[in-house]
PDB file of C-alpha atoms and ligand atoms in Angstrom:
ATOM      1  CA  MET A1261     115.570 -81.044 187.216  1.00  0.00           C
ATOM      2  CA  PRO A1262     117.872 -78.147 187.389  1.00  0.00           C
ATOM      3  CA  ALA A1263     117.186 -76.470 190.276  1.00  0.00           C
ATOM      4  CA  ASN A1264     116.820 -72.778 188.399  1.00  0.00           C
ATOM      5  CA  ARG A1265     113.505 -73.988 186.161  1.00  0.00           C
ATOM      6  CA  HIS A1266     111.343 -73.190 187.723  1.00  0.00           C
ATOM      7  CA  ARG A1267     112.353 -69.467 188.632  1.00  0.00           C
ATOM      8  CA  ALA A1268     110.609 -66.784 187.594  1.00  0.00           C
ATOM      9  CA  THR A1269     111.615 -63.902 185.871  1.00  0.00           C
ATOM     10  CA  VAL A1270     112.085 -60.810 188.334  1.00  0.00           C
ATOM     11  CA  VAL A1271     110.423 -57.569 187.322  1.00  0.00           C
ATOM     12  CA  THR A1272     110.761 -54.847 189.040  1.00  0.00           C
ATOM     13  CA  ILE A1273     108.455 -52.010 189.251  1.00  0.00           C
ATOM     14  CA  ASP A1274     110.475 -49.854 187.357  1.00  0.00           C
ATOM     15  CA  GLN A1275     110.173 -51.781 184.380  1.00  0.00           C
ATOM     16  CA  LEU A1276     106.033 -52.217 184.537  1.00  0.00           C
ATOM     17  CA  PRO A1277     104.334 -50.388 181.676  1.00  0.00           C
ATOM     18  CA  ALA A1278     103.051 -47.527 182.853  1.00  0.00           C
ATOM     19  CA  ALA A1279      99.140 -46.889 183.078  1.00  0.00           C
ATOM     20  CA  PRO A1280      97.985 -45.007 180.285  1.00  0.00           C
ATOM     21  CA  PRO A1281      97.854 -41.197 181.263  1.00  0.00           C
ATOM     22  CA  ARG A1282      94.133 -40.379 182.025  1.00  0.00           C
ATOM     23  CA  GLU A1283      92.486 -37.832 180.065  1.00  0.00           C
ATOM     24  CA  PHE A1284      91.548 -35.652 182.449  1.00  0.00           C
ATOM     25  CA  VAL A1285      93.330 -35.155 186.842  1.00  0.00           C
ATOM     26  CA  LEU A1286      90.587 -36.739 188.968  1.00  0.00           C
ATOM     27  CA  SER A1287      92.599 -35.939 193.050  1.00  0.00           C
ATOM     28  CA  GLN A1288      91.346 -36.601 196.032  1.00  0.00           C
ATOM     29  CA  ALA A1289      89.744 -33.857 196.791  1.00  0.00           C
ATOM     30  CA  ASP A1290      87.906 -33.561 193.743  1.00  0.00           C
ATOM     31  CA  PHE A1291      86.816 -36.567 194.550  1.00  0.00           C
ATOM     32  CA  GLN A1292      85.340 -35.706 197.655  1.00  0.00           C
ATOM     33  CA  THR A1293      84.167 -32.603 196.280  1.00  0.00           C
ATOM     34  CA  LEU A1294      81.993 -34.269 193.972  1.00  0.00           C
ATOM     35  CA  THR A1295      80.475 -36.935 196.150  1.00  0.00           C
ATOM     36  CA  ARG A1296      79.897 -34.542 198.868  1.00  0.00           C
ATOM     37  CA  LEU A1297      77.243 -32.472 195.959  1.00  0.00           C
ATOM     38  CA  ALA A1298      76.181 -35.507 195.217  1.00  0.00           C
ATOM     39  CA  TYR A1299      74.849 -36.687 198.259  1.00  0.00           C
ATOM     40  CA  GLU A1300      73.648 -32.994 199.182  1.00  0.00           C
ATOM     41  CA  HIS A1301      71.268 -32.614 196.147  1.00  0.00           C
ATOM     42  CA  ALA A1302      70.363 -35.776 195.616  1.00  0.00           C
ATOM     43  CA  GLY A1303      70.357 -38.497 198.184  1.00  0.00           C
ATOM     44  CA  ILE A1304      73.263 -39.805 196.133  1.00  0.00           C
ATOM     45  CA  SER A1305      75.987 -41.706 198.715  1.00  0.00           C
ATOM     46  CA  LEU A1306      78.932 -42.630 196.629  1.00  0.00           C
ATOM     47  CA  SER A1307      81.479 -44.453 198.502  1.00  0.00           C
ATOM     48  CA  GLU A1308      85.403 -44.611 198.319  1.00  0.00           C
ATOM     49  CA  GLY A1309      86.292 -46.175 195.184  1.00  0.00           C
ATOM     50  CA  LYS A1310      83.558 -45.192 193.215  1.00  0.00           C
ATOM     51  CA  GLN A1311      86.436 -42.659 191.283  1.00  0.00           C
ATOM     52  CA  ASN A1312      86.243 -44.614 188.388  1.00  0.00           C
ATOM     53  CA  LEU A1313      82.260 -44.061 188.155  1.00  0.00           C
ATOM     54  CA  ILE A1314      82.452 -40.152 188.846  1.00  0.00           C
ATOM     55  CA  TYR A1315      85.677 -40.561 185.941  1.00  0.00           C
ATOM     56  CA  SER A1316      83.250 -41.910 183.356  1.00  0.00           C
ATOM     57  CA  ARG A1317      80.080 -40.528 183.661  1.00  0.00           C
ATOM     58  CA  LEU A1318      81.280 -36.463 184.301  1.00  0.00           C
ATOM     59  CA  ALA A1319      84.290 -36.885 181.427  1.00  0.00           C
ATOM     60  CA  ARG A1320      82.341 -36.193 178.661  1.00  0.00           C
ATOM     61  CA  ARG A1321      80.982 -33.015 179.943  1.00  0.00           C
ATOM     62  CA  LEU A1322      83.661 -31.873 180.712  1.00  0.00           C
ATOM     63  CA  ARG A1323      84.943 -32.260 177.028  1.00  0.00           C
ATOM     64  CA  ALA A1324      82.354 -30.626 176.494  1.00  0.00           C
ATOM     65  CA  LEU A1325      82.388 -27.434 178.616  1.00  0.00           C
ATOM     66  CA  GLY A1326      85.945 -27.476 177.031  1.00  0.00           C
ATOM     67  CA  LEU A1327      87.490 -28.121 180.544  1.00  0.00           C
ATOM     68  CA  GLU A1328      91.317 -29.024 181.324  1.00  0.00           C
ATOM     69  CA  SER A1329      91.046 -31.375 185.103  1.00  0.00           C
ATOM     70  CA  PHE A1330      88.203 -32.374 187.318  1.00  0.00           C
ATOM     71  CA  ARG A1331      89.831 -28.965 189.713  1.00  0.00           C
ATOM     72  CA  HIS A1332      88.240 -26.675 187.249  1.00  0.00           C
ATOM     73  CA  TYR A1333      85.271 -28.879 186.955  1.00  0.00           C
ATOM     74  CA  CYS A1334      84.191 -28.630 190.520  1.00  0.00           C
ATOM     75  CA  ASN A1335      84.900 -24.513 190.388  1.00  0.00           C
ATOM     76  CA  TYR A1336      82.323 -24.706 188.029  1.00  0.00           C
ATOM     77  CA  LEU A1337      80.224 -25.822 189.280  1.00  0.00           C
ATOM     78  CA  ALA A1338      80.388 -23.557 192.589  1.00  0.00           C
ATOM     79  CA  ALA A1339      79.947 -20.376 189.869  1.00  0.00           C
ATOM     80  CA  THR A1340      77.769 -21.915 188.143  1.00  0.00           C
ATOM     81  CA  PRO A1341      74.378 -22.291 189.935  1.00  0.00           C
ATOM     82  CA  GLY A1342      72.407 -24.201 186.674  1.00  0.00           C
ATOM     83  CA  GLU A1343      75.139 -26.801 185.963  1.00  0.00           C
ATOM     84  CA  VAL A1344      74.143 -28.895 189.553  1.00  0.00           C
ATOM     85  CA  GLU A1345      71.275 -30.415 186.976  1.00  0.00           C
ATOM     86  CA  ASN A1346      73.601 -31.897 184.093  1.00  0.00           C
ATOM     87  CA  PHE A1347      75.827 -32.588 187.372  1.00  0.00           C
ATOM     88  CA  ILE A1348      73.525 -34.600 188.696  1.00  0.00           C
ATOM     89  CA  ASN A1349      71.916 -35.771 185.462  1.00  0.00           C
ATOM     90  CA  ALA A1350      75.781 -37.285 184.610  1.00  0.00           C
ATOM     91  CA  ILE A1351      76.206 -39.211 187.877  1.00  0.00           C
ATOM     92  CA  SER A1352      72.658 -40.826 188.280  1.00  0.00           C
ATOM     93  CA  THR A1353      71.652 -44.339 187.374  1.00  0.00           C
ATOM     94  CA  ASN A1354      69.104 -44.793 184.900  1.00  0.00           C
ATOM     95  CA  HIS A1355      68.910 -48.490 183.908  1.00  0.00           C
ATOM     96  CA  THR A1356      65.366 -49.797 183.638  1.00  0.00           C
ATOM     97  CA  LYS A1357      62.647 -51.487 181.538  1.00  0.00           C
ATOM     98  CA  PHE A1358      59.327 -52.000 180.796  1.00  0.00           C
ATOM     99  CA  PHE A1359      57.917 -54.884 183.099  1.00  0.00           C
ATOM    100  CA  ARG A1360      61.090 -55.109 185.257  1.00  0.00           C
ATOM    101  CA  GLU A1361      60.451 -57.110 188.315  1.00  0.00           C
ATOM    102  CA  ALA A1362      57.320 -58.492 186.874  1.00  0.00           C
ATOM    103  CA  HIS A1363      55.655 -59.905 190.084  1.00  0.00           C
ATOM    104  CA  HIS A1364      55.086 -56.138 191.586  1.00  0.00           C
ATOM    105  CA  PHE A1365      52.604 -55.585 188.144  1.00  0.00           C
ATOM    106  CA  GLU A1366      50.823 -58.619 188.758  1.00  0.00           C
ATOM    107  CA  HIS A1367      50.671 -57.528 191.955  1.00  0.00           C
ATOM    108  CA  PHE A1368      49.259 -54.147 190.600  1.00  0.00           C
ATOM    109  CA  ARG A1369      46.900 -55.304 188.790  1.00  0.00           C
ATOM    110  CA  THR A1370      45.848 -58.458 190.924  1.00  0.00           C
ATOM    111  CA  HIS A1371      45.186 -55.409 193.461  1.00  0.00           C
ATOM    112  CA  VAL A1372      45.012 -52.220 192.008  1.00  0.00           C
ATOM    113  CA  ALA A1373      43.786 -52.027 188.709  1.00  0.00           C
ATOM    114  CA  VAL A1374      41.023 -55.119 188.625  1.00  0.00           C
ATOM    115  CA  PRO A1375      39.114 -54.298 191.973  1.00  0.00           C
ATOM    116  CA  PHE A1376      39.255 -50.084 190.556  1.00  0.00           C
ATOM    117  CA  ALA A1377      38.190 -51.814 186.999  1.00  0.00           C
ATOM    118  CA  ARG A1378      35.005 -53.424 188.694  1.00  0.00           C
ATOM    119  CA  ALA A1379      34.286 -50.596 190.877  1.00  0.00           C
ATOM    120  CA  ALA A1380      33.480 -48.376 187.831  1.00  0.00           C
ATOM    121  CA  ALA A1381      31.668 -50.472 185.679  1.00  0.00           C
ATOM    122  CA  ARG A1382      29.180 -50.382 188.529  1.00  0.00           C
ATOM    123  CA  LYS A1383      29.774 -46.422 188.818  1.00  0.00           C
ATOM    124  CA  ALA A1384      32.164 -44.383 186.831  1.00  0.00           C
ATOM    125  CA  GLY A1385      33.725 -41.121 188.474  1.00  0.00           C
ATOM    126  CA  GLY A1386      36.172 -43.015 190.870  1.00  0.00           C
ATOM    127  CA  ARG A1387      39.751 -41.693 191.628  1.00  0.00           C
ATOM    128  CA  LEU A1388      42.734 -43.539 191.246  1.00  0.00           C
ATOM    129  CA  ARG A1389      46.851 -42.429 191.521  1.00  0.00           C
ATOM    130  CA  VAL A1390      49.881 -44.268 191.654  1.00  0.00           C
ATOM    131  CA  TRP A1391      53.129 -42.653 191.768  1.00  0.00           C
ATOM    132  CA  SER A1392      56.180 -43.871 189.885  1.00  0.00           C
ATOM    133  CA  ALA A1393      58.628 -41.779 192.113  1.00  0.00           C
ATOM    134  CA  GLY A1394      62.419 -42.659 190.634  1.00  0.00           C
ATOM    135  CA  CYS A1395      60.480 -43.418 187.286  1.00  0.00           C
ATOM    136  CA  SER A1396      63.949 -42.582 184.814  1.00  0.00           C
ATOM    137  CA  SER A1397      62.995 -43.150 180.910  1.00  0.00           C
ATOM    138  CA  GLY A1398      59.366 -43.692 181.393  1.00  0.00           C
ATOM    139  CA  GLU A1399      58.940 -47.403 181.180  1.00  0.00           C
ATOM    140  CA  GLU A1400      57.366 -48.000 184.587  1.00  0.00           C
ATOM    141  CA  PRO A1401      54.612 -45.592 184.925  1.00  0.00           C
ATOM    142  CA  TYR A1402      54.405 -46.669 180.552  1.00  0.00           C
ATOM    143  CA  THR A1403      54.291 -49.835 182.122  1.00  0.00           C
ATOM    144  CA  ILE A1404      51.909 -48.849 184.867  1.00  0.00           C
ATOM    145  CA  ALA A1405      49.464 -47.421 182.498  1.00  0.00           C
ATOM    146  CA  MET A1406      49.178 -50.063 179.848  1.00  0.00           C
ATOM    147  CA  ILE A1407      47.910 -52.028 182.467  1.00  0.00           C
ATOM    148  CA  LEU A1408      45.118 -49.419 183.855  1.00  0.00           C
ATOM    149  CA  LYS A1409      44.028 -49.229 180.283  1.00  0.00           C
ATOM    150  CA  SER A1410      43.388 -52.987 179.781  1.00  0.00           C
ATOM    151  CA  GLU A1411      41.685 -53.547 183.178  1.00  0.00           C
ATOM    152  CA  VAL A1412      39.573 -50.341 182.970  1.00  0.00           C
ATOM    153  CA  GLU A1413      37.339 -50.156 180.159  1.00  0.00           C
ATOM    154  CA  ASN A1414      36.063 -46.209 180.034  1.00  0.00           C
ATOM    155  CA  ILE A1415      38.824 -45.294 181.843  1.00  0.00           C
ATOM    156  CA  GLY A1416      38.037 -42.045 180.883  1.00  0.00           C
ATOM    157  CA  GLY A1417      35.365 -41.608 182.797  1.00  0.00           C
ATOM    158  CA  ASN A1418      37.326 -42.059 185.490  1.00  0.00           C
ATOM    159  CA  ASP A1419      39.590 -40.052 187.091  1.00  0.00           C
ATOM    160  CA  VAL A1420      43.117 -41.952 186.822  1.00  0.00           C
ATOM    161  CA  ARG A1421      46.378 -40.714 187.196  1.00  0.00           C
ATOM    162  CA  VAL A1422      49.662 -41.522 186.904  1.00  0.00           C
ATOM    163  CA  LEU A1423      52.198 -39.204 188.761  1.00  0.00           C
ATOM    164  CA  ALA A1424      55.577 -39.975 187.318  1.00  0.00           C
ATOM    165  CA  THR A1425      58.654 -38.135 189.117  1.00  0.00           C
ATOM    166  CA  ASP A1426      63.240 -37.858 188.162  1.00  0.00           C
ATOM    167  CA  ILE A1427      65.492 -35.913 189.173  1.00  0.00           C
ATOM    168  CA  ASP A1428      67.293 -36.118 186.275  1.00  0.00           C
ATOM    169  CA  THR A1429      66.046 -33.497 183.277  1.00  0.00           C
ATOM    170  CA  ASP A1430      67.580 -35.874 180.891  1.00  0.00           C
ATOM    171  CA  VAL A1431      65.018 -39.367 181.553  1.00  0.00           C
ATOM    172  CA  LEU A1432      62.279 -37.334 181.540  1.00  0.00           C
ATOM    173  CA  ALA A1433      62.211 -35.038 178.702  1.00  0.00           C
ATOM    174  CA  LYS A1434      63.146 -39.183 176.852  1.00  0.00           C
ATOM    175  CA  ALA A1435      60.436 -40.431 179.021  1.00  0.00           C
ATOM    176  CA  ALA A1436      57.894 -37.145 177.703  1.00  0.00           C
ATOM    177  CA  ASN A1437      58.830 -38.344 174.327  1.00  0.00           C
ATOM    178  CA  ALA A1438      57.473 -42.094 174.575  1.00  0.00           C
ATOM    179  CA  GLN A1439      60.086 -43.269 171.762  1.00  0.00           C
ATOM    180  CA  PHE A1440      61.683 -46.475 172.399  1.00  0.00           C
ATOM    181  CA  SER A1441      63.785 -48.558 170.205  1.00  0.00           C
ATOM    182  CA  ALA A1442      62.566 -51.562 168.536  1.00  0.00           C
ATOM    183  CA  GLY A1443      64.330 -54.185 171.201  1.00  0.00           C
ATOM    184  CA  ALA A1444      62.085 -52.289 173.831  1.00  0.00           C
ATOM    185  CA  ILE A1445      59.017 -54.462 173.289  1.00  0.00           C
ATOM    186  CA  ASP A1446      61.075 -57.983 173.929  1.00  0.00           C
ATOM    187  CA  GLU A1447      60.064 -56.895 177.423  1.00  0.00           C
ATOM    188  CA  VAL A1448      56.959 -56.597 176.759  1.00  0.00           C
ATOM    189  CA  PRO A1449      54.760 -59.330 177.708  1.00  0.00           C
ATOM    190  CA  LYS A1450      52.125 -60.084 174.239  1.00  0.00           C
ATOM    191  CA  PRO A1451      48.956 -58.686 175.899  1.00  0.00           C
ATOM    192  CA  TYR A1452      50.351 -54.861 175.736  1.00  0.00           C
ATOM    193  CA  ARG A1453      52.460 -55.240 172.520  1.00  0.00           C
ATOM    194  CA  GLY A1454      49.253 -53.562 170.866  1.00  0.00           C
ATOM    195  CA  PHE A1455      50.420 -50.263 172.476  1.00  0.00           C
ATOM    196  CA  PHE A1456      53.107 -49.448 170.617  1.00  0.00           C
ATOM    197  CA  THR A1457      52.522 -48.992 167.223  1.00  0.00           C
ATOM    198  CA  GLY A1458      55.377 -49.539 164.607  1.00  0.00           C
ATOM    199  CA  SER A1459      56.307 -52.760 166.098  1.00  0.00           C
ATOM    200  CA  ALA A1460      55.439 -54.302 162.800  1.00  0.00           C
ATOM    201  CA  ASP A1461      57.502 -52.591 159.857  1.00  0.00           C
ATOM    202  CA  VAL A1462      60.202 -50.656 162.258  1.00  0.00           C
ATOM    203  CA  GLY A1463      64.038 -52.096 161.910  1.00  0.00           C
ATOM    204  CA  ALA A1464      65.963 -53.004 164.507  1.00  0.00           C
ATOM    205  CA  ASN A1465      67.097 -48.741 164.772  1.00  0.00           C
ATOM    206  CA  GLY A1466      63.464 -47.963 164.329  1.00  0.00           C
ATOM    207  CA  LYS A1467      61.526 -46.532 166.771  1.00  0.00           C
ATOM    208  CA  LEU A1468      58.219 -47.341 168.838  1.00  0.00           C
ATOM    209  CA  VAL A1469      55.740 -45.280 169.980  1.00  0.00           C
ATOM    210  CA  ILE A1470      53.256 -45.645 173.206  1.00  0.00           C
ATOM    211  CA  ASP A1471      49.155 -45.064 172.752  1.00  0.00           C
ATOM    212  CA  ASN A1472      48.363 -41.532 172.607  1.00  0.00           C
ATOM    213  CA  GLU A1473      45.437 -43.229 175.140  1.00  0.00           C
ATOM    214  CA  VAL A1474      48.008 -45.048 177.556  1.00  0.00           C
ATOM    215  CA  GLN A1475      50.221 -41.478 177.886  1.00  0.00           C
ATOM    216  CA  THR A1476      47.641 -38.922 178.622  1.00  0.00           C
ATOM    217  CA  LEU A1477      47.159 -41.045 181.648  1.00  0.00           C
ATOM    218  CA  ILE A1478      51.229 -39.762 182.657  1.00  0.00           C
ATOM    219  CA  ALA A1479      52.012 -36.524 184.412  1.00  0.00           C
ATOM    220  CA  PHE A1480      56.279 -36.309 184.199  1.00  0.00           C
ATOM    221  CA  ARG A1481      57.358 -33.975 186.442  1.00  0.00           C
ATOM    222  CA  ARG A1482      61.109 -32.873 187.936  1.00  0.00           C
ATOM    223  CA  LEU A1483      60.631 -33.936 191.681  1.00  0.00           C
ATOM    224  CA  ASN A1484      63.790 -34.141 193.723  1.00  0.00           C
ATOM    225  CA  LEU A1485      62.939 -36.820 196.569  1.00  0.00           C
ATOM    226  CA  LEU A1486      64.589 -35.294 199.638  1.00  0.00           C
ATOM    227  CA  GLY A1487      62.973 -32.204 198.614  1.00  0.00           C
ATOM    228  CA  PRO A1488      59.198 -30.947 199.259  1.00  0.00           C
ATOM    229  CA  TRP A1489      55.622 -32.895 197.564  1.00  0.00           C
ATOM    230  CA  PRO A1490      53.627 -30.833 196.578  1.00  0.00           C
ATOM    231  CA  PHE A1491      50.781 -33.358 196.701  1.00  0.00           C
ATOM    232  CA  HIS A1492      47.707 -32.364 197.147  1.00  0.00           C
ATOM    233  CA  GLY A1493      45.339 -36.123 198.403  1.00  0.00           C
ATOM    234  CA  LEU A1494      47.651 -39.884 198.756  1.00  0.00           C
ATOM    235  CA  PHE A1495      48.241 -42.549 196.698  1.00  0.00           C
ATOM    236  CA  ASP A1496      46.564 -45.908 195.957  1.00  0.00           C
ATOM    237  CA  ALA A1497      50.524 -47.161 195.080  1.00  0.00           C
ATOM    238  CA  ILE A1498      53.838 -45.690 195.050  1.00  0.00           C
ATOM    239  CA  PHE A1499      56.256 -47.211 193.196  1.00  0.00           C
ATOM    240  CA  CYS A1500      59.819 -46.792 194.385  1.00  0.00           C
ATOM    241  CA  ARG A1501      62.231 -48.767 192.580  1.00  0.00           C
ATOM    242  CA  ASN A1502      66.017 -49.076 192.625  1.00  0.00           C
ATOM    243  CA  VAL A1503      66.357 -45.526 193.887  1.00  0.00           C
ATOM    244  CA  MET A1504      66.811 -46.446 196.836  1.00  0.00           C
ATOM    245  CA  ILE A1505      69.838 -48.327 196.865  1.00  0.00           C
ATOM    246  CA  TYR A1506      71.729 -45.172 195.956  1.00  0.00           C
ATOM    247  CA  PHE A1507      70.871 -43.872 198.989  1.00  0.00           C
ATOM    248  CA  ASP A1508      72.190 -44.659 202.460  1.00  0.00           C
ATOM    249  CA  ALA A1509      70.458 -45.617 205.638  1.00  0.00           C
ATOM    250  CA  PRO A1510      69.339 -42.717 207.720  1.00  0.00           C
ATOM    251  CA  THR A1511      67.593 -41.356 204.131  1.00  0.00           C
ATOM    252  CA  LYS A1512      66.109 -44.736 203.467  1.00  0.00           C
ATOM    253  CA  ALA A1513      64.432 -44.163 206.546  1.00  0.00           C
ATOM    254  CA  ALA A1514      63.323 -41.373 206.864  1.00  0.00           C
ATOM    255  CA  LEU A1515      62.095 -41.413 203.065  1.00  0.00           C
ATOM    256  CA  ILE A1516      59.801 -44.387 203.672  1.00  0.00           C
ATOM    257  CA  ASP A1517      58.181 -42.487 206.384  1.00  0.00           C
ATOM    258  CA  ARG A1518      57.153 -40.017 204.411  1.00  0.00           C
ATOM    259  CA  PHE A1519      56.333 -42.817 201.348  1.00  0.00           C
ATOM    260  CA  ILE A1520      53.769 -43.563 204.534  1.00  0.00           C
ATOM    261  CA  GLN A1521      52.671 -40.924 205.451  1.00  0.00           C
ATOM    262  CA  GLN A1522      51.775 -39.945 201.647  1.00  0.00           C
ATOM    263  CA  ILE A1523      49.716 -43.289 200.573  1.00  0.00           C
ATOM    264  CA  LYS A1524      45.729 -43.661 201.510  1.00  0.00           C
ATOM    265  CA  ALA A1525      44.834 -46.506 204.335  1.00  0.00           C
ATOM    266  CA  GLY A1526      44.577 -50.020 202.402  1.00  0.00           C
ATOM    267  CA  GLY A1527      47.280 -48.817 199.634  1.00  0.00           C
ATOM    268  CA  TRP A1528      49.997 -49.575 198.376  1.00  0.00           C
ATOM    269  CA  LEU A1529      54.189 -49.308 198.750  1.00  0.00           C
ATOM    270  CA  TYR A1530      56.233 -51.133 195.624  1.00  0.00           C
ATOM    271  CA  VAL A1531      60.353 -50.853 196.058  1.00  0.00           C
ATOM    272  CA  GLY A1532      63.028 -52.592 194.392  1.00  0.00           C
ATOM    273  CA  HIS A1533      64.737 -56.508 194.244  1.00  0.00           C
ATOM    274  CA  SER A1534      67.313 -55.323 196.882  1.00  0.00           C
ATOM    275  CA  GLU A1535      65.526 -52.797 199.119  1.00  0.00           C
ATOM    276  CA  SER A1536      63.605 -54.696 201.231  1.00  0.00           C
ATOM    277  CA  LEU A1537      62.819 -51.686 204.356  1.00  0.00           C
ATOM    278  CA  ILE A1538      65.104 -53.876 207.221  1.00  0.00           C
ATOM    279  CA  GLY A1539      63.426 -51.904 210.509  1.00  0.00           C
ATOM    280  CA  THR A1540      60.378 -51.368 211.472  1.00  0.00           C
ATOM    281  CA  HIS A1541      58.456 -48.555 209.823  1.00  0.00           C
ATOM    282  CA  SER A1542      54.693 -47.923 212.034  1.00  0.00           C
ATOM    283  CA  GLY A1543      52.489 -48.196 209.715  1.00  0.00           C
ATOM    284  CA  LEU A1544      53.424 -50.056 206.798  1.00  0.00           C
ATOM    285  CA  GLN A1545      53.108 -54.095 206.375  1.00  0.00           C
ATOM    286  CA  LEU A1546      55.375 -56.893 204.361  1.00  0.00           C
ATOM    287  CA  VAL A1547      52.423 -58.173 202.466  1.00  0.00           C
ATOM    288  CA  GLY A1548      54.476 -59.983 199.807  1.00  0.00           C
ATOM    289  CA  ARG A1549      57.883 -60.155 197.663  1.00  0.00           C
ATOM    290  CA  THR A1550      58.669 -56.250 198.612  1.00  0.00           C
ATOM    291  CA  ILE A1551      55.169 -55.084 198.352  1.00  0.00           C
ATOM    292  CA  TYR A1552      54.339 -53.299 201.495  1.00  0.00           C
ATOM    293  CA  ARG A1553      50.684 -52.200 202.529  1.00  0.00           C
ATOM    294  CA  ARG A1554      49.616 -49.577 204.314  1.00  0.00           C
ATOM    295  CA  GLU A1555      47.711 -50.062 207.764  1.00  0.00           C
ATOM    296  CA  THR A1556      44.280 -49.462 208.173  1.00  0.00           C
TER     297      THR A1556
HETATM  298  C1  SAM B1747      68.279 -47.219 188.100  1.00  0.00           C
HETATM  299  S1  SAM B1747      66.775 -46.235 187.807  1.00  0.00           S
HETATM  300  C2  SAM B1747      65.117 -46.616 188.236  1.00  0.00           C
HETATM  301  C3  SAM B1747      64.334 -47.067 187.692  1.00  0.00           C
HETATM  302  C4  SAM B1747      63.022 -47.730 187.854  1.00  0.00           C
HETATM  303  N1  SAM B1747      61.965 -47.340 189.136  1.00  0.00           N
HETATM  304  C5  SAM B1747      62.713 -48.947 187.670  1.00  0.00           C
HETATM  305  O1  SAM B1747      63.032 -50.121 188.655  1.00  0.00           O
HETATM  306  O2  SAM B1747      63.457 -49.302 186.441  1.00  0.00           O
HETATM  307  C6  SAM B1747      66.696 -44.676 189.124  1.00  0.00           C
HETATM  308  C7  SAM B1747      66.746 -43.522 189.236  1.00  0.00           C
HETATM  309  O3  SAM B1747      65.920 -42.713 190.762  1.00  0.00           O
HETATM  310  C8  SAM B1747      66.693 -41.143 190.562  1.00  0.00           C
HETATM  311  N2  SAM B1747      66.902 -40.504 191.011  1.00  0.00           N
HETATM  312  C9  SAM B1747      68.280 -40.200 191.904  1.00  0.00           C
HETATM  313  N3  SAM B1747      67.842 -39.987 192.916  1.00  0.00           N
HETATM  314  C10 SAM B1747      66.927 -39.420 192.916  1.00  0.00           C
HETATM  315  C11 SAM B1747      66.696 -38.164 194.082  1.00  0.00           C
HETATM  316  N4  SAM B1747      67.163 -37.785 194.524  1.00  0.00           N
HETATM  317  N5  SAM B1747      65.325 -37.767 193.675  1.00  0.00           N
HETATM  318  C12 SAM B1747      64.521 -38.081 192.501  1.00  0.00           C
HETATM  319  N6  SAM B1747      64.833 -39.193 191.174  1.00  0.00           N
HETATM  320  C13 SAM B1747      66.133 -39.927 192.018  1.00  0.00           C
HETATM  321  C14 SAM B1747      68.025 -41.052 188.778  1.00  0.00           C
HETATM  322  O4  SAM B1747      67.255 -39.994 189.051  1.00  0.00           O
HETATM  323  C15 SAM B1747      67.224 -42.745 188.743  1.00  0.00           C
HETATM  324  O5  SAM B1747      66.691 -42.349 187.072  1.00  0.00           O
END
């Protein structure tokens, strides 16, 4: 076999096709400015290497504002206080779905909703408070409210509220609208599908609307978890799932300590599947997969 049979063709770097030019220039300095702002305003920790995320999440905003580069956007942010809200809305990750991490909801049903329902059946007027912290477009608090409505007869004769908060005003507006695409019903177990109207006659692009009585159990509010919490009273259960994953360890630890102070003795904290609470937090006991109980 001739010696040069397998010799690879040598291509110098100058001959490689150039990457298509990007629409906007994102310098390292602009990237650092934007990651610092994300951290300062929302606790969102974006590591080196997240340039593509910053670029893809903000390009539309630059286009909408008619800006030429990320340098111009950084200047605009500095000069326009209200823009921070749009910036955080654009960079936050909002993925969610109904009954996500279903074991949490089965636990919530059996340990919170059913005991409350039993007590309410004996004597109405009971008080129950649940907080969905980082609720995104509402699938999590609507799941909680559907479970409560299913279990608690005469729910209106009791004082039952689900507080649903997020930093992102776009997803909160969507959540408060209570409309979901027809495909969302696939995530919902059959016994709960009756809480959606339109399920029989909407096409693939149709909208489903959540039952009004489920809607009225929930209050949607903008709240930055890093800021003050203007609450009166403690919660029976807090869901903070797939939110702390974007925070660094000190931010996460401080937040968990604040949650502990906000839960009733014997109440519950549910966190996301990759957010198990490493390290010790006094007053909190691990009782199941990513389920914690405030000690009595
Ligand atoms: C991935 S979603 C999780 C939604 C839902 N909890 C779930 O598990 O399906 C994370 C949410 O946390 C919100 N978030 C991020 N930083 C926040 C902060 N500092 N304060 C309040 N919400 C924040 C985001 O806007 C986003 O909607």
